[in-house]
Short mmCIF file of C-alpha atoms and ligand atoms in Angstrom, two decimals:
data_model
loop_
_atom_site.label_atom_id
_atom_site.label_comp_id
_atom_site.label_asym_id
_atom_site.label_seq_id
_atom_site.Cartn_x
_atom_site.Cartn_y
_atom_site.Cartn_z
CA MET Q 1 -36.46 57.30 78.77
CA SER Q 2 -39.15 58.69 81.00
CA SER Q 3 -39.74 57.18 84.16
CA LYS Q 4 -43.16 58.28 84.43
CA THR Q 5 -45.63 55.29 83.59
CA ASP Q 6 -46.52 54.97 80.13
CA ILE Q 7 -50.42 56.50 80.51
CA ARG Q 8 -51.22 53.74 77.78
CA SER Q 9 -50.59 51.16 80.06
CA LEU Q 10 -53.39 51.54 82.19
CA THR Q 11 -57.11 49.85 81.41
CA LYS Q 12 -60.07 51.62 81.55
CA GLU Q 13 -61.01 50.68 84.62
CA GLN Q 14 -57.84 52.01 86.25
CA LEU Q 15 -57.51 55.34 84.58
CA ARG Q 16 -61.18 56.29 86.06
CA ASP Q 17 -59.69 55.13 90.00
CA PHE Q 18 -56.88 57.27 89.14
CA PHE Q 19 -59.36 60.38 88.00
CA VAL Q 20 -61.51 59.47 90.93
CA LYS Q 21 -58.15 59.43 93.59
CA ASN Q 22 -57.53 62.77 91.93
CA GLY Q 23 -60.82 64.29 93.32
CA ASP Q 24 -62.16 64.23 89.67
CA LYS Q 25 -65.10 62.37 88.35
CA SER Q 26 -64.74 58.82 87.11
CA PHE Q 27 -66.06 59.54 83.85
CA ARG Q 28 -62.59 62.10 83.10
CA GLY Q 29 -60.89 58.47 82.35
CA ASN Q 30 -63.76 57.62 79.68
CA GLN Q 31 -62.65 61.08 78.16
CA VAL Q 32 -58.67 60.20 78.12
CA TYR Q 33 -59.26 56.78 77.26
CA GLU Q 34 -60.43 57.85 73.85
CA TRP Q 35 -58.32 60.16 73.66
CA LEU Q 36 -55.76 57.74 73.56
CA TRP Q 37 -57.24 55.18 71.98
CA SER Q 38 -59.83 56.00 69.49
CA LYS Q 39 -58.42 59.43 68.44
CA SER Q 40 -54.91 58.29 69.02
CA ALA Q 41 -53.59 61.33 70.62
CA HIS Q 42 -49.92 61.70 70.93
CA THR Q 43 -49.67 64.56 73.41
CA PHE Q 44 -51.86 65.75 76.66
CA GLU Q 45 -52.19 68.92 74.91
CA ASP Q 46 -53.90 67.65 72.37
CA MET Q 47 -57.02 66.49 74.47
CA THR Q 48 -58.73 69.99 74.16
CA ASN Q 49 -61.76 69.12 75.91
CA LEU Q 50 -59.85 68.85 79.07
CA SER Q 51 -59.06 71.88 81.12
CA LEU Q 52 -55.62 73.41 81.32
CA GLU Q 53 -55.24 71.68 84.64
CA THR Q 54 -56.59 68.40 84.12
CA ARG Q 55 -54.27 68.31 81.47
CA LYS Q 56 -51.12 69.91 84.02
CA MET Q 57 -51.77 67.32 86.02
CA LEU Q 58 -51.56 64.20 83.39
CA VAL Q 59 -48.15 65.35 82.67
CA GLU Q 60 -46.85 65.62 86.12
CA HIS Q 61 -48.15 61.76 85.81
CA PHE Q 62 -47.63 60.51 82.72
CA VAL Q 63 -46.20 60.11 79.54
CA ILE Q 64 -47.18 58.21 76.19
CA ASN Q 65 -44.49 57.08 74.40
CA HIS Q 66 -46.18 56.76 71.32
CA ILE Q 67 -44.02 56.20 68.02
CA VAL Q 68 -42.94 58.40 65.79
CA VAL Q 69 -43.10 58.00 62.23
CA ASP Q 70 -40.06 59.45 60.85
CA ASN Q 71 -39.41 58.45 57.47
CA PHE Q 72 -41.14 57.07 54.83
CA GLN Q 73 -39.98 55.85 51.61
CA ARG Q 74 -42.60 55.15 48.57
CA SER Q 75 -42.29 52.79 45.74
CA LYS Q 76 -43.13 52.72 42.44
CA ASP Q 77 -46.07 50.73 43.09
CA GLY Q 78 -47.67 53.07 45.59
CA THR Q 79 -45.96 50.95 48.57
CA VAL Q 80 -45.22 52.92 52.17
CA LYS Q 81 -42.71 52.16 53.53
CA ASN Q 82 -42.31 53.64 57.46
CA VAL Q 83 -39.67 53.87 59.83
CA VAL Q 84 -40.66 54.09 62.83
CA THR Q 85 -39.02 54.94 66.05
CA LEU Q 86 -39.68 53.84 69.69
CA HIS Q 87 -39.69 55.78 72.92
CA ASP Q 88 -35.58 54.07 73.36
CA GLY Q 89 -34.98 55.18 70.02
CA LEU Q 90 -35.14 51.43 68.77
CA ILE Q 91 -36.09 51.17 65.54
CA VAL Q 92 -38.48 49.12 63.16
CA GLU Q 93 -39.98 48.80 60.06
CA SER Q 94 -43.69 48.79 59.07
CA VAL Q 95 -45.08 48.33 55.44
CA LEU Q 96 -48.56 50.14 54.05
CA ILE Q 97 -49.30 48.17 50.76
CA PRO Q 98 -52.09 49.58 48.33
CA THR Q 99 -54.27 47.39 45.95
CA ASN Q 100 -57.39 48.83 43.69
CA SER Q 101 -59.87 47.19 46.38
CA ARG Q 102 -57.44 47.70 49.72
CA THR Q 103 -55.11 48.59 51.67
CA THR Q 104 -52.92 46.41 53.96
CA ALA Q 105 -50.75 47.04 57.01
CA CYS Q 106 -47.53 44.76 56.86
CA VAL Q 107 -46.16 45.46 60.92
CA SER Q 108 -43.43 44.00 62.93
CA SER Q 109 -43.51 42.29 66.05
CA GLN Q 110 -40.18 42.47 67.67
CA VAL Q 111 -36.94 44.73 67.18
CA GLY Q 112 -34.91 42.39 65.03
CA CYS Q 113 -35.98 38.72 65.58
CA SER Q 114 -34.67 36.04 66.98
CA LEU Q 115 -34.48 33.15 64.55
CA ASP Q 116 -32.63 32.69 61.78
CA CYS Q 117 -34.29 31.94 58.68
CA LEU Q 118 -31.36 32.32 56.24
CA PHE Q 119 -33.37 33.68 53.55
CA CYS Q 120 -34.25 37.17 55.75
CA ALA Q 121 -33.13 39.96 55.94
CA THR Q 122 -34.35 40.58 59.54
CA ALA Q 123 -32.44 37.47 60.81
CA ARG Q 124 -29.24 38.94 60.61
CA LEU Q 125 -30.23 41.45 63.23
CA LYS Q 126 -30.48 40.29 66.54
CA LYS Q 127 -33.58 40.98 68.58
CA MET Q 128 -33.40 43.81 70.28
CA ARG Q 129 -37.14 43.22 72.19
CA ASN Q 130 -40.47 42.45 71.64
CA LEU Q 131 -42.52 45.84 70.79
CA ASN Q 132 -45.09 46.19 73.60
CA PRO Q 133 -49.33 46.13 72.81
CA ASP Q 134 -48.75 49.83 72.08
CA GLU Q 135 -46.16 50.45 69.40
CA ILE Q 136 -48.28 47.02 67.42
CA PHE Q 137 -51.21 49.39 67.41
CA ASP Q 138 -50.00 52.23 67.12
CA GLN Q 139 -48.21 51.55 63.62
CA VAL Q 140 -51.47 50.03 62.09
CA SER Q 141 -52.99 53.31 63.85
CA ALA Q 142 -50.52 55.29 61.70
CA ILE Q 143 -51.03 53.55 58.80
CA ASN Q 144 -55.06 53.60 58.98
CA ASP Q 145 -54.23 57.36 59.19
CA GLU Q 146 -52.30 57.08 55.41
CA SER Q 147 -54.63 55.13 54.88
CA LEU Q 148 -57.70 57.57 54.97
CA LYS Q 149 -55.43 60.38 53.76
CA THR Q 150 -53.48 59.04 51.02
CA TYR Q 151 -56.52 56.31 49.52
CA ASN Q 152 -59.77 57.94 51.04
CA HIS Q 153 -60.36 54.77 52.85
CA LYS Q 154 -59.65 53.05 56.00
CA LEU Q 155 -56.68 50.55 56.30
CA SER Q 156 -58.60 47.21 55.32
CA ASN Q 157 -56.70 44.22 56.27
CA ILE Q 158 -53.58 43.98 58.44
CA VAL Q 159 -50.54 41.09 58.38
CA PHE Q 160 -48.04 40.50 61.06
CA MET Q 161 -45.28 40.07 58.84
CA GLY Q 162 -42.88 42.42 59.44
CA MET Q 163 -39.61 42.16 61.44
CA GLY Q 164 -39.72 39.76 63.84
CA GLU Q 165 -41.62 36.50 65.00
CA PRO Q 166 -45.21 37.57 66.29
CA LEU Q 167 -45.64 33.82 68.36
CA MET Q 168 -42.51 35.38 70.13
CA ASN Q 169 -44.66 38.40 71.88
CA TYR Q 170 -47.34 36.20 72.06
CA ASN Q 171 -49.35 38.22 75.24
CA ASN Q 172 -48.75 41.35 73.50
CA ILE Q 173 -50.12 41.03 69.59
CA LEU Q 174 -52.58 39.29 71.32
CA LEU Q 175 -53.07 42.26 73.87
CA ALA Q 176 -52.55 44.60 70.54
CA ILE Q 177 -55.29 42.80 68.33
CA ASP Q 178 -57.72 43.46 71.33
CA LYS Q 179 -57.30 46.63 70.96
CA ILE Q 180 -57.12 47.05 67.26
CA THR Q 181 -60.46 45.08 66.98
CA SER Q 182 -61.90 47.07 69.79
CA PRO Q 183 -64.93 49.56 68.93
CA GLU Q 184 -62.63 52.03 71.25
CA GLY Q 185 -59.51 51.33 69.12
CA LEU Q 186 -60.11 50.56 65.33
CA GLY Q 187 -63.28 48.59 64.94
CA MET Q 188 -61.55 46.03 62.63
CA SER Q 189 -62.89 42.49 61.84
CA PRO Q 190 -60.58 39.78 63.26
CA ARG Q 191 -60.95 37.89 60.22
CA ARG Q 192 -59.03 41.10 58.02
CA ILE Q 193 -55.79 40.00 60.23
CA THR Q 194 -53.28 37.78 59.64
CA VAL Q 195 -50.93 36.87 62.15
CA SER Q 196 -47.85 35.03 60.09
CA THR Q 197 -45.52 32.83 61.98
CA SER Q 198 -42.43 30.61 61.18
CA GLY Q 199 -43.91 27.48 62.50
CA ILE Q 200 -43.97 27.47 66.20
CA PRO Q 201 -46.26 24.60 67.56
CA LYS Q 202 -46.77 25.12 71.28
CA MET Q 203 -47.72 28.47 70.39
CA ILE Q 204 -50.10 27.64 67.87
CA ARG Q 205 -51.35 24.95 70.29
CA LYS Q 206 -51.70 28.26 72.46
CA LEU Q 207 -53.44 30.32 69.72
CA ALA Q 208 -55.73 27.18 69.36
CA ASP Q 209 -56.29 27.33 73.35
CA ASP Q 210 -57.27 31.12 73.48
CA GLU Q 211 -60.01 30.68 70.81
CA VAL Q 212 -58.66 33.97 68.30
CA LYS Q 213 -60.57 34.74 65.35
CA PHE Q 214 -58.00 35.99 63.21
CA ASN Q 215 -55.64 34.52 60.46
CA LEU Q 216 -52.95 32.01 61.00
CA ALA Q 217 -50.16 31.69 58.33
CA VAL Q 218 -47.57 29.14 58.52
CA SER Q 219 -44.04 29.92 56.79
CA LEU Q 220 -43.62 26.35 55.32
CA HIS Q 221 -40.81 26.82 52.64
CA SER Q 222 -40.52 23.07 52.15
CA GLY Q 223 -42.58 19.71 53.35
CA ILE Q 224 -39.11 18.16 53.87
CA GLU Q 225 -37.66 18.12 57.08
CA GLU Q 226 -33.99 18.38 56.19
CA VAL Q 227 -34.63 20.87 53.57
CA ARG Q 228 -36.70 23.04 56.02
CA ASN Q 229 -33.72 22.14 58.45
CA LYS Q 230 -31.22 23.90 56.46
CA ILE Q 231 -32.86 26.86 54.97
CA MET Q 232 -34.91 27.52 58.45
CA PRO Q 233 -32.22 26.51 61.46
CA PHE Q 234 -34.43 26.91 64.62
CA SER Q 235 -37.04 24.54 63.15
CA LYS Q 236 -35.18 21.26 64.41
CA ALA Q 237 -36.46 22.23 67.67
CA PHE Q 238 -39.38 21.67 66.21
CA PRO Q 239 -40.11 18.54 63.95
CA LEU Q 240 -42.60 18.64 61.32
CA THR Q 241 -44.51 16.18 62.86
CA GLU Q 242 -45.08 18.38 65.86
CA LEU Q 243 -45.92 21.00 63.81
CA LYS Q 244 -48.69 19.09 61.76
CA GLU Q 245 -49.80 18.02 65.12
CA SER Q 246 -50.51 21.92 66.60
CA LEU Q 247 -51.72 22.81 62.69
CA GLU Q 248 -54.83 19.98 63.56
CA TYR Q 249 -54.97 20.87 66.87
CA TRP Q 250 -55.54 24.72 65.50
CA TYR Q 251 -57.83 23.26 62.62
CA SER Q 252 -60.09 21.30 65.54
CA LYS Q 253 -60.50 24.44 67.63
CA THR Q 254 -61.42 27.10 65.33
CA GLU Q 255 -62.03 25.95 62.37
CA SER Q 256 -60.23 28.07 60.14
CA ARG Q 257 -58.43 27.33 57.41
CA VAL Q 258 -54.64 27.83 57.60
CA THR Q 259 -52.47 29.60 54.99
CA TYR Q 260 -48.88 28.75 54.46
CA GLU Q 261 -46.16 30.64 52.62
CA TYR Q 262 -43.94 28.90 50.07
CA VAL Q 263 -41.22 30.50 48.12
CA VAL Q 264 -39.89 28.50 45.53
CA TRP Q 265 -36.00 28.59 45.17
CA LYS Q 266 -33.63 27.32 42.52
CA GLY Q 267 -31.64 24.37 43.43
CA ILE Q 268 -33.85 23.42 46.69
CA ASN Q 269 -37.35 23.17 46.06
CA ASP Q 270 -37.78 23.50 42.65
CA ASN Q 271 -38.38 20.01 42.10
CA ARG Q 272 -40.88 16.72 41.97
CA GLU Q 273 -40.46 15.97 45.18
CA ALA Q 274 -40.62 19.26 46.72
CA ILE Q 275 -44.29 19.40 45.15
CA ASP Q 276 -45.10 15.87 46.64
CA ALA Q 277 -44.01 17.04 50.35
CA LEU Q 278 -46.26 20.43 49.66
CA VAL Q 279 -48.99 18.42 48.89
CA ALA Q 280 -48.63 15.54 51.52
CA PHE Q 281 -48.38 18.45 53.98
CA CYS Q 282 -51.24 20.24 52.52
CA LYS Q 283 -53.70 17.23 52.94
CA ASN Q 284 -53.49 17.87 56.83
CA VAL Q 285 -55.79 20.13 57.69
CA PRO Q 286 -57.49 22.11 55.09
CA CYS Q 287 -55.46 25.38 54.00
CA LYS Q 288 -54.66 27.78 50.88
CA VAL Q 289 -50.77 28.05 49.74
CA ASN Q 290 -49.23 31.03 49.09
CA LEU Q 291 -46.05 30.90 46.45
CA ILE Q 292 -44.40 34.21 47.16
CA GLU Q 293 -41.77 35.99 45.26
CA TYR Q 294 -38.40 35.83 46.94
CA ASN Q 295 -37.02 39.00 47.62
CA SER Q 296 -33.17 38.80 47.18
CA ILE Q 297 -31.63 40.01 50.01
CA ASP Q 298 -28.01 39.15 48.35
CA GLU Q 299 -27.83 35.39 49.42
CA PRO Q 300 -26.05 33.47 46.84
CA ASP Q 301 -27.44 30.37 47.72
CA PHE Q 302 -30.81 32.17 47.13
CA VAL Q 303 -33.05 32.62 43.46
CA GLN Q 304 -36.03 32.89 42.62
CA ALA Q 305 -37.07 29.63 41.14
CA THR Q 306 -38.29 29.86 36.89
CA ASP Q 307 -41.44 30.87 36.23
CA MET Q 308 -41.98 27.03 34.82
CA ALA Q 309 -41.28 25.84 38.30
CA ILE Q 310 -43.94 28.00 39.65
CA ASP Q 311 -46.23 26.51 37.05
CA ASP Q 312 -45.34 22.92 37.86
CA TYR Q 313 -46.24 23.71 41.43
CA ILE Q 314 -49.46 25.67 40.53
CA SER Q 315 -51.05 22.78 38.55
CA VAL Q 316 -49.98 19.67 40.76
CA LEU Q 317 -51.54 21.56 43.81
CA GLU Q 318 -54.41 22.89 42.00
CA MET Q 319 -54.69 19.02 40.36
CA ASN Q 320 -55.02 18.38 44.26
CA ASP Q 321 -57.71 20.68 44.93
CA ILE Q 322 -55.61 22.66 47.00
CA ILE Q 323 -56.03 26.26 46.84
CA VAL Q 324 -52.93 28.11 44.98
CA ASN Q 325 -52.62 32.11 44.71
CA VAL Q 326 -49.57 33.42 43.43
CA ARG Q 327 -48.63 36.49 45.32
CA ARG Q 328 -46.46 39.17 43.59
CA SER Q 329 -43.94 41.44 45.61
CA ARG Q 330 -44.59 44.56 46.62
CA GLY Q 331 -42.34 47.39 47.33
CA LYS Q 332 -38.68 45.59 46.30
CA ASP Q 333 -37.65 49.39 45.17
CA ILE Q 334 -37.28 50.27 48.23
CA ASP Q 335 -36.37 47.33 50.17
CA ALA Q 336 -40.12 47.11 51.51
CA ALA Q 337 -40.76 43.59 50.45
CA CYS Q 338 -41.29 40.09 51.96
CA GLY Q 339 -38.14 39.43 54.32
CA GLN Q 340 -36.51 42.57 52.98
CA LEU Q 341 -37.28 44.69 56.41
CA ALA Q 342 -33.69 45.21 57.86
CA ASN Q 343 -33.36 48.73 58.90
CA LYS Q 344 -31.26 50.07 56.01
CA THR Q 345 -31.87 53.33 55.83
CA ILE Q 346 -30.51 54.11 59.40
N1 LIG S 1 -41.22 35.41 61.36
C1 LIG S 1 -43.24 35.74 60.53
C2 LIG S 1 -43.39 36.99 60.34
C3 LIG S 1 -42.04 37.40 59.38
S1 LIG S 1 -41.57 36.87 57.99
C4 LIG S 1 -42.53 34.40 60.15
O1 LIG S 1 -41.76 34.05 59.54
O2 LIG S 1 -43.94 34.22 59.36
C5 LIG S 1 -42.86 36.93 56.51
C6 LIG S 1 -43.38 35.89 55.38
O3 LIG S 1 -41.55 37.24 54.60
C7 LIG S 1 -42.41 34.69 55.82
O4 LIG S 1 -43.54 34.18 55.06
C8 LIG S 1 -40.92 34.53 55.58
O5 LIG S 1 -41.04 33.34 55.43
C9 LIG S 1 -41.05 35.80 54.07
N2 LIG S 1 -40.03 35.68 54.26
C10 LIG S 1 -39.10 36.07 54.82
N3 LIG S 1 -37.28 36.50 54.10
C11 LIG S 1 -38.14 36.53 52.25
C12 LIG S 1 -37.47 36.85 51.32
N4 LIG S 1 -36.56 37.35 51.22
N5 LIG S 1 -38.71 36.89 50.39
C13 LIG S 1 -39.43 36.38 50.13
N6 LIG S 1 -40.19 36.66 51.19
C14 LIG S 1 -39.62 36.19 52.81
#
C-alpha cells in the first residue's frame, strides 16, 4: 500500500491550495477535481489537458486509490455482479439490476458485516473494515458506466443493500451520497437513493437530525420481538419499541415514508399472528412493505414460504390500507441477489 495521500480525500479547496502552494494557479485545482469526480479518472495520465509536468508532480505527491472492477458475472435476467477489488486487496461486490425502465445499482458499504442475521450470507464474513466514501462512489460510478454502455441510459436508482450495514459506516455513506448527488459528481437526485438498515435506532435518529433527503428502508422481517431477536440476534440490543420511536422521529423530521423489507419464511413468520404484528407495526408511521423473496443460502431453518402465505400477507395488509409490493429476486443464478453476496467467486 502506498504512503502517498489519496488525492480524492482532498476537498476542492484543498486541491486549489495545493496548486497555489506549488506555484500554479488555483484554477488547476478545479480542473483536477473535475477529472477526479465528473470524469472519474483512474490515473493521472488520463488528465490529458494538464501539462506533463503537472501530471508528474501529481504522481510524486498523490495516488488515486480507484477500485478495480475485476470480473463480472451476468445473470440470465440481465443482472450483473461486479467483483470489486479495493486498494488494499480486499474485495466487495456490487450489483447492476436492469429493468425495462430503469437501472438500479446495489452497492456495498462495508467489507463483510458485523451483524449476525442468520439468513444472510454476508453475515458469515467477518467485518474487515468500512468502505471509504470514494470506494462507495466508485461502485456507483462503475455501474453508471456499465449502464450507459449496455443500456444506453444512465443509472436511475441506488440501493445500499449490498454487503454491510450502511448506518454503521454513517459518515462515509453520507459523504459518498453528497458526491453522488452533487453536480460535480453524478448529479443524481437523493430521491432515487435508498439506504437500507437492519434497524439501528440511534442512527435512524441521526439521519433525521441531519435531514437527509434520501429514502430509508428498514429490514424488519418480524414485528414480534422474540422472533426478530432469534433471526437477527444483534437486535436484542435494539427493542422494537426503540426502533418504532426512532422511526416516528424520522417521519416527524423528514415526512418521508419508510419502506419495510420483509421476507416470509415457512414456520417462522407465515402465520396470522406475524401478519397482525406487521400490520400493527405499520400503523406507527406512513410506510410501505416490500415482501422480498428469500434467496437460499443453504440454511436449513430458512425456507421461502408458500405463495398462499404471501397472498395472506398481501390481502391483510391491503385490507388495512398498507401499500405492499412483492419483490421478485434478481440475479439468483449468479449469487447476486439480496443476502447472497459473500465473495464466493474468490
Ligand atoms: N444491512 C442492511 C443492508 C444489507 S441487506 C440491511 O440489513 O438492511 C439488504 C436486504 O437483504 C435486507 O433487507 C436484508 O434483510 C435482505 N436479505 C438478507 N439476506 C437475505 C436473503 N438470503 N434473502 C433475501 N433477502 C435477504
